[in-house]
Amino acid sequence: MRLAPKAIQTFRDDFTYSNSPEAIQRFPFPFPEDEYRYSVNIEPHTPKEGPGSAYEHLFDIDEHYLSEMHERALVLKEMPERCLSMPHMDLAGWDMVERVMVSLTEDYPQHFTLTRNGDNWRWENKLLNIDDSFTFGNTGTLPLEPMEYIGRQMQGDFTLLDQREGDLYMDAGIITCPADWSLAFDAGMSFSEWHGPVPMAKDSTIFERALKYLTAIQVGKPVRRLNWTMTINARMDTSPETYHRWGHERTTVTPENVGEKVYLRVELQVLDRMPRSNALLFSIRTYLMSLEDIVTNPVWAKRLHRVMKTLPQALIDYKGLSRYHTTVVDYLAAFDKAN
Amino acid sequence: MQHQVRSRPEYRDVDHLSSQAKHHLFIAQGEMSDALSRLYNQCENGERVSITVQASQTPEEALTPSMISTLPLSTAVYASGDENFLWRISTALTDGGMLAEQIHLLPPTARTRKVYCCHCSSFTSGVSHSPVTCSGCGRQLAVTDHFSRRFGAYRGYQVNAEDPNDIPESEELN
C-alpha cells in the first residue's frame, strides 16, 4: 500500500516531521548483519521487498514529498549556490529530466503525467500544481535550468557526474540535504577527491574497485547502495554551509531525550547511466527515523545496538557521533539484553 | 586517528624536461625559484619562454585564453609558486584546452595555505596555523586537508560550532 503525501511538516525550527507506522515499516534499514563492516555493498537497483517498499521504483516518492519539496525551496531561496551546473552538463540535465519524468509517470500515474509529441512535451505534477509545456532540449523554454527544474520536484539530492578518462567528476548537482558535504567546495572534483575526507587507509583499493564498477554502469541498469549516519533532530539540511546553526545540537542529547532527538539517517543512493551525455545520475534519497521509532522493531533495535557497539572510533569521529555515541549505545542496550 | 586525505595533492620534484615537448614554458610567481631555473637552463634558446607573474597581477591575467591558444601543441609547462598559484595556473591552462600531462607543477615554494570558509565562501590566504580567523566572517575555522583544485584552497569550518568554548590549541599546519 503506497502512501499519499501528507501535509507539509518541518525539518527545521520546530521540527514537526514525523513518520507514520507505514513509513516506519518501509524504512530502508541499512544493516544486514550484527556488527559494523565496511563495504561498498552495491547491488542492482531492482525491486525487492514487495509493493510499497522503498525499493519498488527507480525513484521513491513517499508521504514526505511535500515537506521535502518545501524544505528544498527554503534552502535554495537562501543559498542559490546549493544548486550548480557547469556549462558542459546541460545535456546531462536534459537526460535527467527525461529519466525522471518518464519513470514518475509510469510509477505514479495518479500524481504525474508526461505527454510527448516529438520534442514538444507537457509535464503535469499534480502534487505541486505544476503544468508546464516546453521543448525538450531547449533550456529557454523551461522556467529554470533542466536539472534544477526537475530537482525541485524530487525528494533527495542529485548530482550529475561527468565521465572522462575513466574517472567521474562532480560537475553538477542540487544538494539541499547533504550529510555534511559541500557541493560548492566539491564541484569539479574527481571520484577519489570528493571522497578525500572518508577515513580509509590511503592504499585501500576499495575506491578504485568501486570506480571501475561505476564507470561500467550501462544505460537501463541502475545500481544502488545504502549509506548511513546519525543526525540530531529531524534536520534535512546538515550541510557544512549551515554547520554553525546545527553543530551545537550534538551537545543536547541526554539519556532522557536520546530516543526522540537522535535520528538514524539513511541514504538510498542510486547510480543511473544517462543515454545522451553518458553522465551518471547519482541520486541520494535521505530517510530520517528517530531511535524511538526504530526500536518499535525489535530486530532493528538489537542489530543497531550491536552495530553501534562495534563501530570503529575513526568512523564515530568521521560521522560526528563522538559527543553522543555512548548515550545512544546505552539507550539501545535495553533492547538487547543478551548482548 | 590521522588519515591521509586523498584530495590533498602530492608534489614531486621535477628534475628534467618533458621528453615529448619541443617547446617549454616556465611560469614563476615572482622570482624564478632555483628548481625552476635549473630546468630553464636545460633548454636551448628558441625552445623556451618564461613568464614572471608579479604580485600586482593574477595568474588568470598572466595566462589569458588568447595567450594559451597561441602555444604550440607540443608545449610543456613548468610552474613554480605557492600552492594556490600553482592550481590557478593549472586551471587556466586546462580551461584553455591543455592536457594535465603537459603541466608540471613544482613543489610549492611556501608552506602556507589558502583556506575556503564553507560558511561565508570567503578565502583567507597565507594560513600557517589551525584554527584561523576567517577574513570574511571572523569565525574561528578549523583547517582541514580536504583540498579543491578548482579553488586552490583547503576547506575550513567553524571549529567551535558544537560548543562555543571548545577551541583547540593552535597547531602548525604541515
Short mmCIF file of C-alpha atoms in Angstrom, two decimals:
data_model
loop_
_atom_site.label_atom_id
_atom_site.label_comp_id
_atom_site.label_asym_id
_atom_site.label_seq_id
_atom_site.Cartn_x
_atom_site.Cartn_y
_atom_site.Cartn_z
CA MET A 1 0.00 0.00 0.00
CA ARG A 2 1.76 3.15 -1.17
CA LEU A 3 1.46 6.31 0.87
CA ALA A 4 -0.16 9.52 -0.19
CA PRO A 5 1.96 12.59 0.54
CA LYS A 6 0.77 14.31 3.69
CA ALA A 7 0.60 18.00 4.57
CA ILE A 8 3.85 19.92 4.98
CA GLN A 9 5.92 19.21 8.09
CA THR A 10 9.17 20.94 9.03
CA PHE A 11 12.81 19.81 9.07
CA ARG A 12 13.98 22.89 11.00
CA ASP A 13 12.97 25.26 13.83
CA ASP A 14 10.03 23.39 15.43
CA PHE A 15 10.78 20.06 13.66
CA THR A 16 7.23 18.81 13.14
CA TYR A 17 8.44 15.96 10.88
CA SER A 18 7.11 12.54 11.87
CA ASN A 19 6.86 9.05 10.42
CA SER A 20 3.58 7.14 10.16
CA PRO A 21 3.56 3.44 11.13
CA GLU A 22 3.62 2.61 7.40
CA ALA A 23 6.66 4.84 6.87
CA ILE A 24 8.45 3.10 9.75
CA GLN A 25 7.64 -0.28 8.27
CA ARG A 26 9.12 0.63 4.85
CA PHE A 27 12.22 2.36 6.23
CA PRO A 28 15.33 1.09 4.41
CA PHE A 29 17.21 -0.23 7.45
CA PRO A 30 20.85 -0.32 6.37
CA PHE A 31 22.48 -3.06 8.46
CA PRO A 32 22.50 -6.58 7.03
CA GLU A 33 24.40 -8.10 9.97
CA ASP A 34 25.08 -7.80 13.68
CA GLU A 35 28.29 -5.86 13.54
CA TYR A 36 29.71 -3.00 11.61
CA ARG A 37 31.58 -3.94 8.47
CA TYR A 38 32.87 -1.56 5.86
CA SER A 39 31.76 -2.50 2.39
CA VAL A 40 30.73 -0.88 -0.85
CA ASN A 41 27.54 -3.01 -0.81
CA ILE A 42 26.41 -2.17 -4.34
CA GLU A 43 23.58 -4.17 -5.91
CA PRO A 44 21.38 -3.81 -8.99
CA HIS A 45 18.55 -1.35 -8.35
CA THR A 46 15.71 -3.77 -8.96
CA PRO A 47 12.52 -4.05 -6.89
CA LYS A 48 12.66 -6.01 -3.65
CA GLU A 49 10.55 -6.46 -0.51
CA GLY A 50 7.27 -6.23 -2.38
CA PRO A 51 4.82 -3.48 -3.30
CA GLY A 52 5.16 -0.21 -1.41
CA SER A 53 8.79 -0.79 -0.38
CA ALA A 54 11.39 1.94 -0.74
CA TYR A 55 13.00 -0.23 -3.44
CA GLU A 56 9.90 -0.69 -5.57
CA HIS A 57 10.57 2.09 -8.06
CA LEU A 58 13.58 3.86 -9.56
CA PHE A 59 12.68 6.99 -7.55
CA ASP A 60 10.87 6.64 -4.26
CA ILE A 61 8.09 9.15 -3.56
CA ASP A 62 6.61 8.83 -0.09
CA GLU A 63 4.49 10.63 2.49
CA HIS A 64 7.17 13.31 3.00
CA TYR A 65 7.15 14.57 -0.60
CA LEU A 66 5.52 17.95 0.05
CA SER A 67 7.59 18.56 3.18
CA GLU A 68 10.86 17.86 1.40
CA MET A 69 9.98 20.00 -1.60
CA HIS A 70 9.09 22.86 0.74
CA GLU A 71 12.39 22.41 2.62
CA ARG A 72 14.36 22.35 -0.66
CA ALA A 73 12.72 25.61 -1.76
CA LEU A 74 13.64 27.24 1.56
CA VAL A 75 17.30 26.22 1.23
CA LEU A 76 17.63 27.34 -2.39
CA LYS A 77 15.94 30.64 -1.66
CA GLU A 78 18.54 31.43 0.98
CA MET A 79 21.50 29.80 -0.77
CA PRO A 80 21.09 29.53 -4.55
CA GLU A 81 24.68 28.23 -4.77
CA ARG A 82 23.47 24.90 -3.35
CA CYS A 83 22.48 24.12 -6.93
CA LEU A 84 25.24 24.26 -9.51
CA SER A 85 25.69 23.02 -13.05
CA MET A 86 28.77 23.60 -15.16
CA PRO A 87 28.02 24.63 -18.75
CA HIS A 88 29.06 21.27 -20.26
CA MET A 89 26.44 19.49 -18.10
CA ASP A 90 23.38 20.92 -19.83
CA LEU A 91 22.73 17.78 -21.89
CA ALA A 92 23.05 15.62 -18.78
CA GLY A 93 20.41 17.86 -17.17
CA TRP A 94 18.04 17.10 -20.04
CA ASP A 95 18.84 13.39 -19.73
CA MET A 96 17.81 13.65 -16.10
CA VAL A 97 14.58 15.48 -17.00
CA GLU A 98 13.60 12.66 -19.34
CA ARG A 99 14.58 9.85 -16.98
CA VAL A 100 12.68 11.37 -14.07
CA MET A 101 9.55 12.39 -15.98
CA VAL A 102 9.21 9.07 -17.78
CA SER A 103 9.68 6.95 -14.68
CA LEU A 104 7.47 9.06 -12.40
CA THR A 105 4.69 8.95 -14.98
CA GLU A 106 4.97 5.16 -15.19
CA ASP A 107 5.35 4.56 -11.46
CA TYR A 108 3.00 7.18 -10.01
CA PRO A 109 0.40 7.88 -12.71
CA GLN A 110 -2.01 9.34 -10.13
CA HIS A 111 0.45 12.20 -9.44
CA PHE A 112 2.46 12.77 -12.63
CA THR A 113 1.70 12.88 -16.35
CA LEU A 114 4.15 13.35 -19.18
CA THR A 115 2.70 13.90 -22.66
CA ARG A 116 5.16 13.86 -25.56
CA ASN A 117 4.66 14.96 -29.11
CA GLY A 118 8.09 14.87 -30.72
CA ASP A 119 10.12 17.43 -28.80
CA ASN A 120 7.01 19.20 -27.56
CA TRP A 121 6.48 17.98 -24.03
CA ARG A 122 3.86 18.68 -21.38
CA TRP A 123 4.60 17.89 -17.77
CA GLU A 124 1.93 17.76 -15.09
CA ASN A 125 2.86 17.38 -11.44
CA LYS A 126 -0.42 17.31 -9.56
CA LEU A 127 1.22 17.27 -6.13
CA LEU A 128 2.88 20.65 -6.72
CA ASN A 129 0.24 22.02 -9.13
CA ILE A 130 2.73 22.27 -11.97
CA ASP A 131 1.59 22.15 -15.59
CA ASP A 132 4.36 23.20 -17.98
CA SER A 133 4.78 22.80 -21.71
CA PHE A 134 8.27 23.07 -23.17
CA THR A 135 10.55 22.00 -25.98
CA PHE A 136 12.79 19.13 -24.94
CA GLY A 137 16.45 20.13 -25.17
CA ASN A 138 15.74 23.85 -25.29
CA THR A 139 16.61 25.32 -21.91
CA GLY A 140 14.99 28.67 -22.74
CA THR A 141 11.55 27.02 -22.78
CA LEU A 142 11.73 25.90 -19.12
CA PRO A 143 11.35 28.28 -16.17
CA LEU A 144 14.69 27.02 -14.75
CA GLU A 145 17.76 25.10 -15.92
CA PRO A 146 16.74 21.47 -16.57
CA MET A 147 18.45 19.84 -13.55
CA GLU A 148 17.16 22.45 -11.13
CA TYR A 149 13.68 22.38 -12.65
CA ILE A 150 13.22 18.66 -12.09
CA GLY A 151 15.38 18.53 -8.97
CA ARG A 152 12.94 20.84 -7.19
CA GLN A 153 10.25 18.22 -7.80
CA MET A 154 12.18 15.24 -6.48
CA GLN A 155 12.88 14.01 -2.97
CA GLY A 156 16.56 13.58 -2.20
CA ASP A 157 19.71 15.21 -3.51
CA PHE A 158 21.07 14.73 -7.02
CA THR A 159 24.42 15.08 -8.65
CA LEU A 160 25.31 14.56 -12.28
CA LEU A 161 28.73 13.00 -12.72
CA ASP A 162 30.63 13.63 -15.93
CA GLN A 163 32.64 10.63 -17.10
CA ARG A 164 36.01 11.27 -18.73
CA GLU A 165 39.32 9.43 -18.86
CA GLY A 166 37.97 6.58 -16.75
CA ASP A 167 37.03 8.87 -13.88
CA LEU A 168 33.88 10.61 -12.64
CA TYR A 169 33.65 14.34 -11.98
CA MET A 170 31.10 16.08 -9.84
CA ASP A 171 30.21 18.80 -12.32
CA ALA A 172 26.55 19.42 -11.45
CA GLY A 173 24.22 18.93 -8.52
CA ILE A 174 21.28 20.09 -6.45
CA ILE A 175 22.24 19.46 -2.84
CA THR A 176 19.99 20.70 -0.05
CA CYS A 177 20.03 17.74 2.35
CA PRO A 178 23.65 16.57 2.43
CA ALA A 179 25.25 14.59 5.24
CA ASP A 180 27.90 17.23 5.87
CA TRP A 181 29.49 17.78 2.48
CA SER A 182 29.55 20.86 0.32
CA LEU A 183 28.74 20.88 -3.38
CA ALA A 184 30.18 24.39 -3.73
CA PHE A 185 33.53 23.09 -2.48
CA ASP A 186 33.47 19.63 -4.07
CA ALA A 187 32.28 20.80 -7.50
CA GLY A 188 34.62 19.68 -10.27
CA MET A 189 36.31 17.05 -8.11
CA SER A 190 37.14 13.56 -9.29
CA PHE A 191 35.75 10.45 -7.58
CA SER A 192 38.73 9.94 -5.28
CA GLU A 193 39.00 13.66 -4.49
CA TRP A 194 35.44 14.12 -3.29
CA HIS A 195 35.86 11.03 -1.11
CA GLY A 196 39.04 12.61 0.31
CA PRO A 197 37.77 13.06 3.88
CA VAL A 198 36.45 9.48 4.23
CA PRO A 199 38.69 7.71 6.75
CA MET A 200 40.13 4.77 4.88
CA ALA A 201 43.67 3.61 4.52
CA LYS A 202 45.20 5.55 1.70
CA ASP A 203 46.24 2.41 -0.12
CA SER A 204 42.77 0.94 0.17
CA THR A 205 41.71 -0.39 -3.20
CA ILE A 206 38.02 -0.15 -2.32
CA PHE A 207 37.59 3.18 -4.10
CA GLU A 208 39.47 2.07 -7.20
CA ARG A 209 37.29 -1.01 -7.45
CA ALA A 210 34.12 0.99 -6.88
CA LEU A 211 35.13 3.49 -9.55
CA LYS A 212 35.82 0.71 -12.09
CA TYR A 213 32.40 -0.72 -11.36
CA LEU A 214 30.61 2.63 -11.61
CA THR A 215 32.24 3.72 -14.86
CA ALA A 216 31.00 0.45 -16.41
CA ILE A 217 27.32 1.00 -15.48
CA GLN A 218 25.16 0.67 -18.57
CA VAL A 219 22.04 2.55 -19.63
CA GLY A 220 18.94 0.99 -18.09
CA LYS A 221 20.90 -0.91 -15.43
CA PRO A 222 20.95 1.33 -12.36
CA VAL A 223 22.63 0.18 -9.15
CA ARG A 224 22.06 1.15 -5.53
CA ARG A 225 23.70 1.14 -2.15
CA LEU A 226 22.75 2.32 1.31
CA ASN A 227 24.83 4.70 3.38
CA TRP A 228 24.06 5.97 6.87
CA THR A 229 24.95 8.37 9.62
CA MET A 230 23.11 9.98 12.52
CA THR A 231 21.53 13.42 12.84
CA ILE A 232 20.21 15.33 15.84
CA ASN A 233 16.58 16.36 15.35
CA ALA A 234 14.83 15.74 12.03
CA ARG A 235 17.12 18.13 10.21
CA MET A 236 17.42 17.54 6.48
CA ASP A 237 19.94 20.29 5.80
CA THR A 238 23.04 19.14 7.64
CA SER A 239 25.39 20.95 5.27
CA PRO A 240 28.79 22.41 6.14
CA GLU A 241 27.36 25.76 4.99
CA THR A 242 24.89 25.70 7.90
CA TYR A 243 27.02 23.74 10.41
CA HIS A 244 27.22 26.82 12.65
CA ARG A 245 23.44 26.52 13.08
CA TRP A 246 23.16 22.81 13.79
CA GLY A 247 26.53 21.79 15.27
CA HIS A 248 25.53 22.72 18.84
CA GLU A 249 22.56 20.31 18.68
CA ARG A 250 25.07 17.48 19.10
CA THR A 251 25.58 18.63 22.69
CA THR A 252 21.86 18.44 23.56
CA VAL A 253 21.47 14.65 23.72
CA THR A 254 20.66 13.24 27.17
CA PRO A 255 19.60 9.76 28.37
CA GLU A 256 16.07 11.22 28.72
CA ASN A 257 15.72 12.64 25.18
CA VAL A 258 18.02 10.38 23.12
CA GLY A 259 15.15 8.33 21.67
CA GLU A 260 13.35 11.32 20.22
CA LYS A 261 16.38 13.53 19.45
CA VAL A 262 18.69 11.14 17.64
CA TYR A 263 17.78 10.08 14.12
CA LEU A 264 19.27 7.34 12.02
CA ARG A 265 19.85 8.98 8.66
CA VAL A 266 19.87 6.58 5.74
CA GLU A 267 20.76 7.43 2.17
CA LEU A 268 19.43 5.24 -0.58
CA GLN A 269 21.99 6.04 -3.26
CA VAL A 270 21.22 5.16 -6.86
CA LEU A 271 23.55 5.45 -9.85
CA ASP A 272 21.96 5.53 -13.26
CA ARG A 273 23.63 5.96 -16.67
CA MET A 274 22.28 8.79 -18.83
CA PRO A 275 21.89 7.86 -22.52
CA ARG A 276 22.87 11.06 -24.41
CA SER A 277 25.56 12.59 -22.22
CA ASN A 278 26.98 9.35 -20.78
CA ALA A 279 26.85 11.09 -17.38
CA LEU A 280 25.88 9.17 -14.25
CA LEU A 281 22.87 10.42 -12.36
CA PHE A 282 23.65 9.95 -8.69
CA SER A 283 20.59 10.26 -6.52
CA ILE A 284 20.89 10.42 -2.75
CA ARG A 285 17.47 9.80 -1.22
CA THR A 286 17.53 10.51 2.52
CA TYR A 287 15.30 8.85 5.13
CA LEU A 288 15.21 10.06 8.72
CA MET A 289 13.98 7.81 11.54
CA SER A 290 14.16 8.59 15.26
CA LEU A 291 15.61 5.93 17.53
CA GLU A 292 12.30 5.61 19.34
CA ASP A 293 10.63 4.78 16.02
CA ILE A 294 13.39 2.32 15.14
CA VAL A 295 13.13 0.41 18.41
CA THR A 296 9.48 -0.35 17.70
CA ASN A 297 11.04 -3.09 15.56
CA PRO A 298 12.85 -5.49 17.96
CA VAL A 299 15.12 -6.89 15.24
CA TRP A 300 16.30 -3.41 14.25
CA ALA A 301 16.78 -2.34 17.87
CA LYS A 302 19.02 -5.31 18.62
CA ARG A 303 21.00 -5.00 15.44
CA LEU A 304 21.53 -1.26 15.71
CA HIS A 305 22.81 -1.77 19.25
CA ARG A 306 25.39 -4.31 18.07
CA VAL A 307 26.48 -2.20 15.12
CA MET A 308 26.89 0.93 17.23
CA LYS A 309 28.83 -1.00 19.86
CA THR A 310 31.34 -2.31 17.31
CA LEU A 311 31.74 0.90 15.32
CA PRO A 312 35.44 1.83 14.93
CA GLN A 313 36.48 5.08 16.62
CA ALA A 314 37.60 6.60 13.31
CA LEU A 315 34.06 6.25 11.97
CA ILE A 316 32.49 7.53 15.19
CA ASP A 317 34.57 10.69 14.72
CA TYR A 318 34.07 10.95 10.96
CA LYS A 319 30.30 10.63 11.26
CA GLY A 320 30.24 13.26 14.01
CA LEU A 321 28.82 10.90 16.67
CA SER A 322 31.56 11.36 19.28
CA ARG A 323 29.59 13.55 21.68
CA TYR A 324 26.58 11.25 21.98
CA HIS A 325 27.68 7.79 20.82
CA THR A 326 27.80 6.36 24.36
CA THR A 327 24.33 7.73 25.17
CA VAL A 328 22.99 6.02 22.05
CA VAL A 329 24.63 2.68 22.89
CA ASP A 330 23.30 2.80 26.47
CA TYR A 331 19.79 3.57 25.24
CA LEU A 332 19.83 0.72 22.73
CA ALA A 333 21.30 -1.76 25.24
CA ALA A 334 17.91 -2.01 26.94
CA PHE A 335 16.56 -3.64 23.77
CA ASP A 336 19.40 -6.15 23.52
CA LYS A 337 19.58 -7.85 26.91
CA ALA A 338 21.55 -10.81 25.59
CA ASN A 339 24.46 -8.65 24.45
CA MET B 1 43.20 8.97 14.04
CA GLN B 2 45.07 10.88 11.36
CA HIS B 3 44.43 9.56 7.92
CA GLN B 4 45.73 10.85 4.66
CA VAL B 5 43.10 12.87 2.82
CA ARG B 6 43.12 11.76 -0.79
CA SER B 7 42.11 15.14 -2.21
CA ARG B 8 45.34 16.71 -0.96
CA PRO B 9 47.79 16.93 -3.88
CA GLU B 10 51.22 15.38 -3.66
CA TYR B 11 54.10 17.09 -5.41
CA ARG B 12 57.25 15.60 -6.81
CA ASP B 13 60.46 17.34 -7.71
CA VAL B 14 60.71 17.96 -11.45
CA ASP B 15 64.33 17.25 -12.39
CA HIS B 16 64.25 17.14 -16.14
CA LEU B 17 62.33 18.47 -19.06
CA SER B 18 59.44 16.64 -20.62
CA SER B 19 60.88 14.44 -23.37
CA GLN B 20 57.75 14.73 -25.53
CA ALA B 21 57.75 18.52 -25.68
CA LYS B 22 59.52 20.71 -28.22
CA HIS B 23 58.56 23.97 -26.51
CA HIS B 24 58.94 24.75 -22.84
CA LEU B 25 57.02 27.44 -20.98
CA PHE B 26 58.19 28.46 -17.49
CA ILE B 27 55.81 30.30 -15.21
CA ALA B 28 57.07 31.73 -11.95
CA GLN B 29 55.30 33.52 -9.17
CA GLY B 30 57.66 36.47 -8.72
CA GLU B 31 61.31 35.40 -8.79
CA MET B 32 62.09 32.14 -10.54
CA SER B 33 62.85 29.51 -7.91
CA ASP B 34 66.15 27.62 -8.06
CA ALA B 35 64.37 24.46 -9.10
CA LEU B 36 62.65 26.23 -11.98
CA SER B 37 65.88 27.97 -13.04
CA ARG B 38 67.64 24.62 -13.24
CA LEU B 39 65.00 23.35 -15.65
CA TYR B 40 65.08 26.58 -17.63
CA ASN B 41 68.82 26.24 -18.06
CA GLN B 42 68.39 22.77 -19.55
CA CYS B 43 66.69 24.30 -22.62
CA GLU B 44 68.13 25.91 -25.68
CA ASN B 45 67.18 29.46 -26.55
CA GLY B 46 64.38 29.38 -29.08
CA GLU B 47 62.55 26.50 -27.43
CA ARG B 48 61.89 28.22 -24.11
CA VAL B 49 59.70 31.07 -22.90
CA SER B 50 59.40 32.32 -19.36
CA ILE B 51 56.65 34.32 -17.71
CA THR B 52 57.05 36.04 -14.39
CA VAL B 53 53.79 36.78 -12.63
CA GLN B 54 54.21 39.77 -10.32
CA ALA B 55 52.20 40.32 -7.18
CA SER B 56 50.22 43.05 -8.96
CA GLN B 57 48.90 40.53 -11.47
CA THR B 58 46.64 37.48 -11.04
CA PRO B 59 47.59 34.14 -12.61
CA GLU B 60 44.49 34.44 -14.81
CA GLU B 61 45.63 37.84 -16.12
CA ALA B 62 49.03 36.41 -16.97
CA LEU B 63 47.55 33.41 -18.76
CA THR B 64 44.66 34.65 -20.82
CA PRO B 65 42.75 32.20 -23.05
CA SER B 66 44.04 34.01 -26.15
CA MET B 67 47.62 33.69 -24.92
CA ILE B 68 47.14 29.96 -24.21
CA SER B 69 45.65 29.43 -27.67
CA THR B 70 48.90 30.65 -29.26
CA LEU B 71 51.02 27.99 -27.50
CA PRO B 72 52.32 25.26 -29.83
CA LEU B 73 50.67 21.86 -29.31
CA SER B 74 53.99 20.36 -28.24
CA THR B 75 54.34 22.71 -25.27
CA ALA B 76 55.17 21.59 -21.76
CA VAL B 77 54.54 23.99 -18.90
CA TYR B 78 56.52 24.18 -15.64
CA ALA B 79 55.13 26.31 -12.83
CA SER B 80 56.54 27.32 -9.50
CA GLY B 81 54.94 29.36 -6.75
CA ASP B 82 52.69 28.82 -3.76
CA GLU B 83 50.05 26.14 -3.88
CA ASN B 84 47.13 28.41 -4.71
CA PHE B 85 49.14 29.96 -7.55
CA LEU B 86 50.04 26.51 -8.96
CA TRP B 87 46.43 25.33 -9.17
CA ARG B 88 45.14 28.59 -10.61
CA ILE B 89 47.78 28.31 -13.33
CA SER B 90 46.83 24.67 -13.87
CA THR B 91 43.11 25.51 -14.11
CA ALA B 92 43.71 28.40 -16.52
CA LEU B 93 45.75 26.08 -18.76
CA THR B 94 43.30 23.16 -18.74
CA ASP B 95 40.38 25.54 -19.29
CA GLY B 96 42.35 26.78 -22.29
CA GLY B 97 42.48 23.24 -23.68
CA MET B 98 45.78 21.96 -22.35
CA LEU B 99 46.07 18.40 -21.07
CA ALA B 100 47.05 17.66 -17.49
CA GLU B 101 50.10 15.70 -18.61
CA GLN B 102 51.53 18.82 -20.30
CA ILE B 103 51.55 20.69 -16.97
CA HIS B 104 54.29 20.17 -14.40
CA LEU B 105 53.78 21.76 -11.01
CA LEU B 106 56.88 22.07 -8.87
CA PRO B 107 56.51 21.58 -5.12
CA PRO B 108 55.01 24.75 -3.59
CA THR B 109 57.52 27.44 -2.64
CA ALA B 110 55.64 28.28 0.56
CA ARG B 111 54.09 26.10 3.26
CA THR B 112 51.13 28.40 3.82
CA ARG B 113 47.63 27.53 2.66
CA LYS B 114 44.65 29.33 1.24
CA VAL B 115 41.50 28.42 3.18
CA TYR B 116 37.90 28.45 1.97
CA CYS B 117 35.25 29.23 4.57
CA CYS B 118 32.25 26.99 3.95
CA HIS B 119 30.01 29.38 5.91
CA CYS B 120 30.65 32.66 4.07
CA SER B 121 32.59 31.42 0.97
CA SER B 122 35.49 33.82 1.63
CA PHE B 123 39.13 32.90 1.19
CA THR B 124 41.84 33.51 3.78
CA SER B 125 45.40 33.47 2.43
CA GLY B 126 48.78 32.73 3.94
CA VAL B 127 47.44 30.39 6.60
CA SER B 128 50.08 28.54 8.63
CA HIS B 129 48.09 27.52 11.73
CA SER B 130 44.73 25.99 12.57
CA PRO B 131 42.35 27.31 13.74
CA VAL B 132 42.48 30.55 11.79
CA THR B 133 40.24 33.63 11.86
CA CYS B 134 38.18 33.83 8.67
CA SER B 135 38.95 37.05 6.80
CA GLY B 136 35.30 37.19 5.70
CA CYS B 137 33.10 36.39 8.70
CA GLY B 138 35.57 36.34 11.58
CA ARG B 139 34.72 32.79 12.65
CA GLN B 140 37.48 30.57 14.02
CA LEU B 141 37.98 28.00 11.27
CA ALA B 142 39.41 24.52 11.63
CA VAL B 143 41.61 23.97 8.58
CA THR B 144 41.14 20.53 7.01
CA ASP B 145 43.31 18.70 4.48
CA HIS B 146 40.39 18.47 2.03
CA PHE B 147 41.63 20.38 -1.00
CA SER B 148 39.83 21.79 -4.02
CA ARG B 149 42.00 22.20 -7.09
CA ARG B 150 39.32 24.46 -8.59
CA PHE B 151 39.75 26.90 -5.70
CA GLY B 152 43.39 26.03 -4.94
CA ALA B 153 42.25 26.03 -1.32
CA TYR B 154 41.56 23.87 1.72
CA ARG B 155 38.17 23.57 3.37
CA GLY B 156 37.64 25.34 6.66
CA TYR B 157 34.68 25.10 9.02
CA GLN B 158 33.78 26.76 12.31
CA VAL B 159 35.87 24.98 14.91
CA ASN B 160 33.60 25.67 17.88
CA ALA B 161 30.17 25.31 16.27
CA GLU B 162 29.26 22.43 18.59
CA ASP B 163 30.48 24.05 21.80
CA PRO B 164 31.47 27.74 21.71
CA ASN B 165 34.04 27.21 24.49
CA ASP B 166 35.69 24.30 22.77
CA ILE B 167 38.55 25.92 20.84
CA PRO B 168 41.52 23.63 20.29
CA GLU B 169 45.15 24.66 20.76
CA SER B 170 46.73 26.36 17.79
CA GLU B 171 48.51 23.82 15.63
CA GLU B 172 51.07 24.41 12.91
CA LEU B 173 49.98 23.09 9.52
CA ASN B 174 52.41 20.97 7.57
#
